[in-house]
PDB file of C-alpha atoms in Angstrom:
ATOM      1  CA  MET A1290     147.812 138.372 125.752  1.00 44.00           C
ATOM      2  CA  GLU A1291     151.380 137.407 124.839  1.00 46.00           C
ATOM      3  CA  GLU A1292     151.661 135.389 128.030  1.00 46.00           C
ATOM      4  CA  MET A1293     148.541 133.403 127.093  1.00 48.00           C
ATOM      5  CA  GLN A1294     149.954 132.686 123.627  1.00 51.00           C
ATOM      6  CA  TYR A1295     153.199 131.523 125.223  1.00 47.00           C
ATOM      7  CA  TYR A1296     151.399 129.016 127.415  1.00 49.00           C
ATOM      8  CA  SER A1297     149.337 127.864 124.464  1.00 59.00           C
ATOM      9  CA  HIS A1298     152.508 127.182 122.461  1.00 62.00           C
ATOM     10  CA  CYS A1299     154.041 125.378 125.444  1.00 67.00           C
ATOM     11  CA  ASN A1300     151.029 123.071 125.636  1.00 76.00           C
ATOM     12  CA  TYR A1301     151.323 122.265 121.932  1.00 79.00           C
ATOM     13  CA  ARG A1302     154.988 121.482 122.360  1.00 84.00           C
ATOM     14  CA  ARG A1303     154.320 119.358 125.407  1.00 85.00           C
ATOM     15  CA  LYS A1304     151.560 117.456 123.645  1.00 89.00           C
ATOM     16  CA  LEU A1305     153.813 116.971 120.617  1.00 91.00           C
ATOM     17  CA  VAL A1306     156.530 115.544 122.868  1.00 91.00           C
ATOM     18  CA  LEU A1307     153.968 113.220 124.449  1.00 92.00           C
ATOM     19  CA  ILE A1308     152.836 112.037 120.992  1.00 94.00           C
ATOM     20  CA  ALA A1309     156.462 111.472 119.955  1.00 95.00           C
ATOM     21  CA  VAL A1310     157.170 109.448 123.095  1.00 95.00           C
ATOM     22  CA  MET A1311     154.040 107.322 122.667  1.00 95.00           C
ATOM     23  CA  SER A1312     154.910 106.766 118.990  1.00 96.00           C
ATOM     24  CA  ALA A1313     158.409 105.668 119.998  1.00 97.00           C
ATOM     25  CA  ILE A1314     156.952 103.250 122.548  1.00 96.00           C
ATOM     26  CA  ALA A1315     154.622 101.866 119.871  1.00 96.00           C
ATOM     27  CA  VAL A1316     157.480 101.403 117.382  1.00 97.00           C
ATOM     28  CA  VAL A1317     159.715  99.709 119.940  1.00 96.00           C
ATOM     29  CA  SER A1318     156.863  97.461 121.056  1.00 95.00           C
ATOM     30  CA  ARG A1319     156.282  96.353 117.462  1.00 94.00           C
ATOM     31  CA  SER A1320     160.002  95.703 117.018  1.00 94.00           C
ATOM     32  CA  MET A1321     160.212  93.601 120.186  1.00 94.00           C
ATOM     33  CA  PHE A1322     157.651  91.099 118.888  1.00 91.00           C
ATOM     34  CA  TYR A1323     158.814  90.918 115.266  1.00 89.00           C
ATOM     35  CA  MET A1324     159.205  87.141 115.429  1.00 91.00           C
ATOM     36  CA  LEU A1325     155.535  86.518 116.256  1.00 90.00           C
ATOM     37  CA  PRO A1326     153.201  87.272 113.345  1.00 87.00           C
ATOM     38  CA  GLN A1327     150.343  89.595 114.265  1.00 90.00           C
ATOM     39  CA  VAL A1328     151.255  89.643 117.980  1.00 93.00           C
ATOM     40  CA  LYS A1329     152.112  93.311 118.309  1.00 92.00           C
ATOM     41  CA  PRO A1330     151.456  95.693 121.227  1.00 95.00           C
ATOM     42  CA  MET A1331     151.583  98.667 118.834  1.00 96.00           C
ATOM     43  CA  ALA A1332     147.817  98.858 118.359  1.00 97.00           C
ATOM     44  CA  ALA A1333     147.295  98.715 122.131  1.00 97.00           C
ATOM     45  CA  VAL A1334     149.636 101.677 122.670  1.00 97.00           C
ATOM     46  CA  ILE A1335     147.858 103.668 119.951  1.00 97.00           C
ATOM     47  CA  LEU A1336     144.399 102.888 121.326  1.00 97.00           C
ATOM     48  CA  ILE A1337     145.444 103.772 124.881  1.00 95.00           C
ATOM     49  CA  THR A1338     146.965 107.051 123.667  1.00 95.00           C
ATOM     50  CA  GLY A1339     143.758 107.976 121.863  1.00 94.00           C
ATOM     51  CA  ALA A1340     141.616 107.174 124.884  1.00 94.00           C
ATOM     52  CA  ALA A1341     143.835 108.972 127.386  1.00 93.00           C
ATOM     53  CA  VAL A1342     145.063 111.999 125.420  1.00 92.00           C
ATOM     54  CA  GLY A1343     142.393 112.577 122.777  1.00 90.00           C
ATOM     55  CA  ARG A1344     141.314 111.695 119.268  1.00 93.00           C
ATOM     56  CA  ARG A1345     143.783 113.895 117.364  1.00 94.00           C
ATOM     57  CA  SER A1346     146.691 112.719 119.472  1.00 94.00           C
ATOM     58  CA  GLY A1347     145.608 109.098 119.001  1.00 95.00           C
ATOM     59  CA  ALA A1348     145.316 109.534 115.242  1.00 96.00           C
ATOM     60  CA  LEU A1349     148.694 111.236 114.988  1.00 96.00           C
ATOM     61  CA  THR A1350     150.319 108.585 117.176  1.00 97.00           C
ATOM     62  CA  GLY A1351     148.875 105.856 114.952  1.00 97.00           C
ATOM     63  CA  MET A1352     150.015 107.439 111.689  1.00 97.00           C
ATOM     64  CA  VAL A1353     153.500 108.336 112.915  1.00 97.00           C
ATOM     65  CA  SER A1354     153.984 104.904 114.505  1.00 97.00           C
ATOM     66  CA  ALA A1355     153.065 103.100 111.289  1.00 97.00           C
ATOM     67  CA  LEU A1356     155.360 105.275 109.193  1.00 97.00           C
ATOM     68  CA  VAL A1357     158.355 105.105 111.538  1.00 97.00           C
ATOM     69  CA  SER A1358     158.045 101.390 112.299  1.00 96.00           C
ATOM     70  CA  ASN A1359     158.135 100.656 108.584  1.00 95.00           C
ATOM     71  CA  PHE A1360     161.593 102.196 108.421  1.00 95.00           C
ATOM     72  CA  ILE A1361     162.561  99.058 110.343  1.00 93.00           C
ATOM     73  CA  PHE A1362     160.246  96.566 108.619  1.00 93.00           C
ATOM     74  CA  GLY A1363     160.224  98.028 105.119  1.00 91.00           C
ATOM     75  CA  GLN A1364     158.284 100.761 103.371  1.00 92.00           C
ATOM     76  CA  GLY A1365     155.870  99.967 100.596  1.00 92.00           C
ATOM     77  CA  PRO A1366     152.367 100.686  99.374  1.00 92.00           C
ATOM     78  CA  TRP A1367     151.031  98.992 102.518  1.00 93.00           C
ATOM     79  CA  THR A1368     152.490 101.804 104.652  1.00 95.00           C
ATOM     80  CA  LEU A1369     149.736 104.199 103.605  1.00 96.00           C
ATOM     81  CA  TRP A1370     147.077 101.597 104.410  1.00 96.00           C
ATOM     82  CA  GLN A1371     148.671 101.000 107.822  1.00 96.00           C
ATOM     83  CA  MET A1372     148.856 104.734 108.522  1.00 97.00           C
ATOM     84  CA  VAL A1373     145.163 105.119 107.728  1.00 97.00           C
ATOM     85  CA  ALA A1374     144.172 102.044 109.763  1.00 97.00           C
ATOM     86  CA  PHE A1375     146.233 102.872 112.863  1.00 97.00           C
ATOM     87  CA  GLY A1376     145.246 106.537 112.617  1.00 97.00           C
ATOM     88  CA  LEU A1377     141.561 105.589 112.553  1.00 97.00           C
ATOM     89  CA  LEU A1378     142.043 103.283 115.540  1.00 97.00           C
ATOM     90  CA  GLY A1379     143.559 106.106 117.576  1.00 97.00           C
ATOM     91  CA  TYR A1380     140.919 108.584 116.429  1.00 97.00           C
ATOM     92  CA  LEU A1381     138.008 106.248 117.166  1.00 97.00           C
ATOM     93  CA  SER A1382     139.435 105.392 120.576  1.00 95.00           C
ATOM     94  CA  GLY A1383     139.722 109.085 121.364  1.00 94.00           C
ATOM     95  CA  CYS A1384     136.178 109.787 120.188  1.00 94.00           C
ATOM     96  CA  LEU A1385     134.651 107.051 122.311  1.00 93.00           C
ATOM     97  CA  PHE A1386     136.786 107.089 125.462  1.00 90.00           C
ATOM     98  CA  SER A1387     138.500 110.483 125.742  1.00 80.00           C
ATOM     99  CA  GLY A1388     137.386 112.417 128.794  1.00 73.00           C
ATOM    100  CA  LYS A1389     136.422 109.232 130.623  1.00 77.00           C
ATOM    101  CA  GLN A1390     138.882 108.014 133.217  1.00 79.00           C
ATOM    102  CA  ILE A1391     139.685 104.389 132.471  1.00 77.00           C
ATOM    103  CA  ASN A1392     140.642 103.074 135.854  1.00 76.00           C
ATOM    104  CA  GLY A1393     139.516  99.937 137.562  1.00 78.00           C
ATOM    105  CA  LYS A1394     138.989  96.455 136.221  1.00 86.00           C
ATOM    106  CA  LYS A1395     135.500  96.919 134.790  1.00 89.00           C
ATOM    107  CA  ARG A1396     136.355  99.925 132.602  1.00 90.00           C
ATOM    108  CA  LEU A1397     139.645  98.363 131.540  1.00 92.00           C
ATOM    109  CA  VAL A1398     137.871  95.149 130.503  1.00 93.00           C
ATOM    110  CA  ILE A1399     135.360  97.162 128.455  1.00 93.00           C
ATOM    111  CA  PHE A1400     138.170  99.114 126.818  1.00 94.00           C
ATOM    112  CA  ALA A1401     140.172  95.922 126.162  1.00 95.00           C
ATOM    113  CA  LEU A1402     137.153  94.284 124.498  1.00 96.00           C
ATOM    114  CA  PHE A1403     136.630  97.386 122.361  1.00 96.00           C
ATOM    115  CA  SER A1404     140.333  97.376 121.441  1.00 96.00           C
ATOM    116  CA  GLY A1405     140.371  93.757 120.355  1.00 97.00           C
ATOM    117  CA  ALA A1406     137.156  94.105 118.362  1.00 97.00           C
ATOM    118  CA  SER A1407     138.250  97.326 116.651  1.00 97.00           C
ATOM    119  CA  VAL A1408     141.594  95.826 115.621  1.00 97.00           C
ATOM    120  CA  PHE A1409     139.879  92.699 114.295  1.00 97.00           C
ATOM    121  CA  LEU A1410     137.117  94.548 112.463  1.00 97.00           C
ATOM    122  CA  LEU A1411     138.477  97.976 111.480  1.00 97.00           C
ATOM    123  CA  TYR A1412     142.220  97.402 111.124  1.00 97.00           C
ATOM    124  CA  GLY A1413     141.691  93.976 109.575  1.00 97.00           C
ATOM    125  CA  PHE A1414     139.114  95.282 107.114  1.00 97.00           C
ATOM    126  CA  ILE A1415     141.307  98.181 105.981  1.00 97.00           C
ATOM    127  CA  MET A1416     144.464  96.091 105.631  1.00 96.00           C
ATOM    128  CA  ASP A1417     142.672  93.235 103.849  1.00 96.00           C
ATOM    129  CA  THR A1418     141.079  95.716 101.460  1.00 96.00           C
ATOM    130  CA  GLY A1419     144.515  97.205 100.837  1.00 95.00           C
ATOM    131  CA  ALA A1420     145.972  93.749 100.231  1.00 94.00           C
ATOM    132  CA  ALA A1421     143.308  92.990  97.641  1.00 95.00           C
ATOM    133  CA  PHE A1422     143.901  96.246  95.778  1.00 94.00           C
ATOM    134  CA  MET A1423     147.693  95.850  95.940  1.00 92.00           C
ATOM    135  CA  SER A1424     147.612  92.232  94.750  1.00 91.00           C
ATOM    136  CA  PHE A1425     145.068  92.184  91.930  1.00 90.00           C
ATOM    137  CA  GLN A1426     144.615  94.395  88.903  1.00 89.00           C
ATOM    138  CA  LYS A1427     140.852  94.015  88.935  1.00 91.00           C
ATOM    139  CA  VAL A1428     139.124  93.671  92.277  1.00 91.00           C
ATOM    140  CA  ASN A1429     135.611  92.285  92.510  1.00 94.00           C
ATOM    141  CA  SER A1430     133.413  91.052  95.336  1.00 93.00           C
ATOM    142  CA  THR A1431     134.717  87.471  95.051  1.00 94.00           C
ATOM    143  CA  ILE A1432     138.331  88.579  95.467  1.00 94.00           C
ATOM    144  CA  LEU A1433     137.419  90.835  98.389  1.00 95.00           C
ATOM    145  CA  LEU A1434     135.444  88.072 100.101  1.00 95.00           C
ATOM    146  CA  ALA A1435     138.294  85.585  99.628  1.00 95.00           C
ATOM    147  CA  THR A1436     140.773  88.135 101.004  1.00 95.00           C
ATOM    148  CA  TYR A1437     138.605  88.842 104.052  1.00 96.00           C
ATOM    149  CA  ILE A1438     138.115  85.145 104.780  1.00 96.00           C
ATOM    150  CA  SER A1439     141.791  84.301 104.370  1.00 95.00           C
ATOM    151  CA  GLY A1440     142.793  87.250 106.555  1.00 95.00           C
ATOM    152  CA  ALA A1441     140.327  86.492 109.356  1.00 96.00           C
ATOM    153  CA  PRO A1442     142.603  84.106 111.332  1.00 96.00           C
ATOM    154  CA  LEU A1443     145.498  86.592 111.349  1.00 96.00           C
ATOM    155  CA  ASN A1444     143.146  89.450 112.188  1.00 97.00           C
ATOM    156  CA  ALA A1445     141.759  87.377 115.066  1.00 97.00           C
ATOM    157  CA  ILE A1446     145.273  86.798 116.419  1.00 97.00           C
ATOM    158  CA  HIS A1447     146.009  90.518 116.143  1.00 97.00           C
ATOM    159  CA  GLY A1448     142.734  91.418 117.870  1.00 97.00           C
ATOM    160  CA  ILE A1449     143.193  88.924 120.700  1.00 97.00           C
ATOM    161  CA  SER A1450     146.805  89.956 121.270  1.00 97.00           C
ATOM    162  CA  THR A1451     145.747  93.617 121.356  1.00 97.00           C
ATOM    163  CA  LEU A1452     143.054  92.783 123.899  1.00 97.00           C
ATOM    164  CA  LEU A1453     145.637  90.999 126.072  1.00 97.00           C
ATOM    165  CA  PHE A1454     148.216  93.782 125.768  1.00 96.00           C
ATOM    166  CA  VAL A1455     145.629  96.420 126.713  1.00 95.00           C
ATOM    167  CA  PHE A1456     144.607  94.339 129.691  1.00 93.00           C
ATOM    168  CA  LEU A1457     148.232  93.738 130.772  1.00 93.00           C
ATOM    169  CA  MET A1458     149.697  97.216 130.335  1.00 93.00           C
ATOM    170  CA  GLY A1459     146.601  99.408 130.188  1.00 91.00           C
ATOM    171  CA  ASN A1460     146.373 100.435 133.849  1.00 90.00           C
ATOM    172  CA  ALA A1461     150.029 101.464 134.011  1.00 91.00           C
ATOM    173  CA  LEU A1462     149.918 103.470 130.778  1.00 93.00           C
ATOM    174  CA  PHE A1463     146.620 105.144 131.622  1.00 92.00           C
ATOM    175  CA  ARG A1464     147.934 106.160 135.063  1.00 92.00           C
ATOM    176  CA  LYS A1465     151.105 107.634 133.556  1.00 93.00           C
ATOM    177  CA  LEU A1466     149.272 109.485 130.785  1.00 91.00           C
ATOM    178  CA  TYR A1467     146.675 110.929 133.178  1.00 90.00           C
ATOM    179  CA  ARG A1468     149.436 112.027 135.553  1.00 91.00           C
ATOM    180  CA  ILE A1469     151.383 113.715 132.751  1.00 89.00           C
ATOM    181  CA  GLN A1470     148.263 115.514 131.543  1.00 86.00           C
ATOM    182  CA  LYS A1471     147.465 116.749 135.043  1.00 86.00           C
ATOM    183  CA  LYS A1472     151.041 117.772 135.808  1.00 84.00           C
ATOM    184  CA  TYR A1473     151.560 119.747 132.602  1.00 78.00           C
ATOM    185  CA  GLY A1474     147.994 120.950 132.094  1.00 77.00           C
ATOM    186  CA  LEU A1475     147.469 119.277 128.728  1.00 71.00           C
TER     187      LEU A1475
END
């Protein structure tokens, strides 16, 4: 029985290390593209982690990545909104794609389309809602609609760039994550 508990704790540690590494990759990827507004591979890394490792790992990677990257870019009330949005992206990705091997062009294209759409719709909606509540004392439907409309072009850029980053680096990351899971029995 003790031996089984030992292996269980080892798997938790190994998974925690994997989440920390993926969070570090996400933070570095956001930092590398700081000069281009909304063109960030961070969401792609989070979505790939959720799909390859699982919903809880994806959610944790998203929340940790948002928190840690804002040590570089500045903490504020938006950090909580980003943590929720990126966490939900990772969780949703894990719910829909975990357990399914994403290999080959067709599956990668489907996953890339899902990634771009989820960043545009879910992440954009959460962050625009947060912006409205952080900017105005009284929020009504007119303010929310104006915020959503004004944020749509930037959300579209973020969604399209996420789609492209998933398509460009998805196969390599999926292969590595699947290999690590198989090697260490995660």
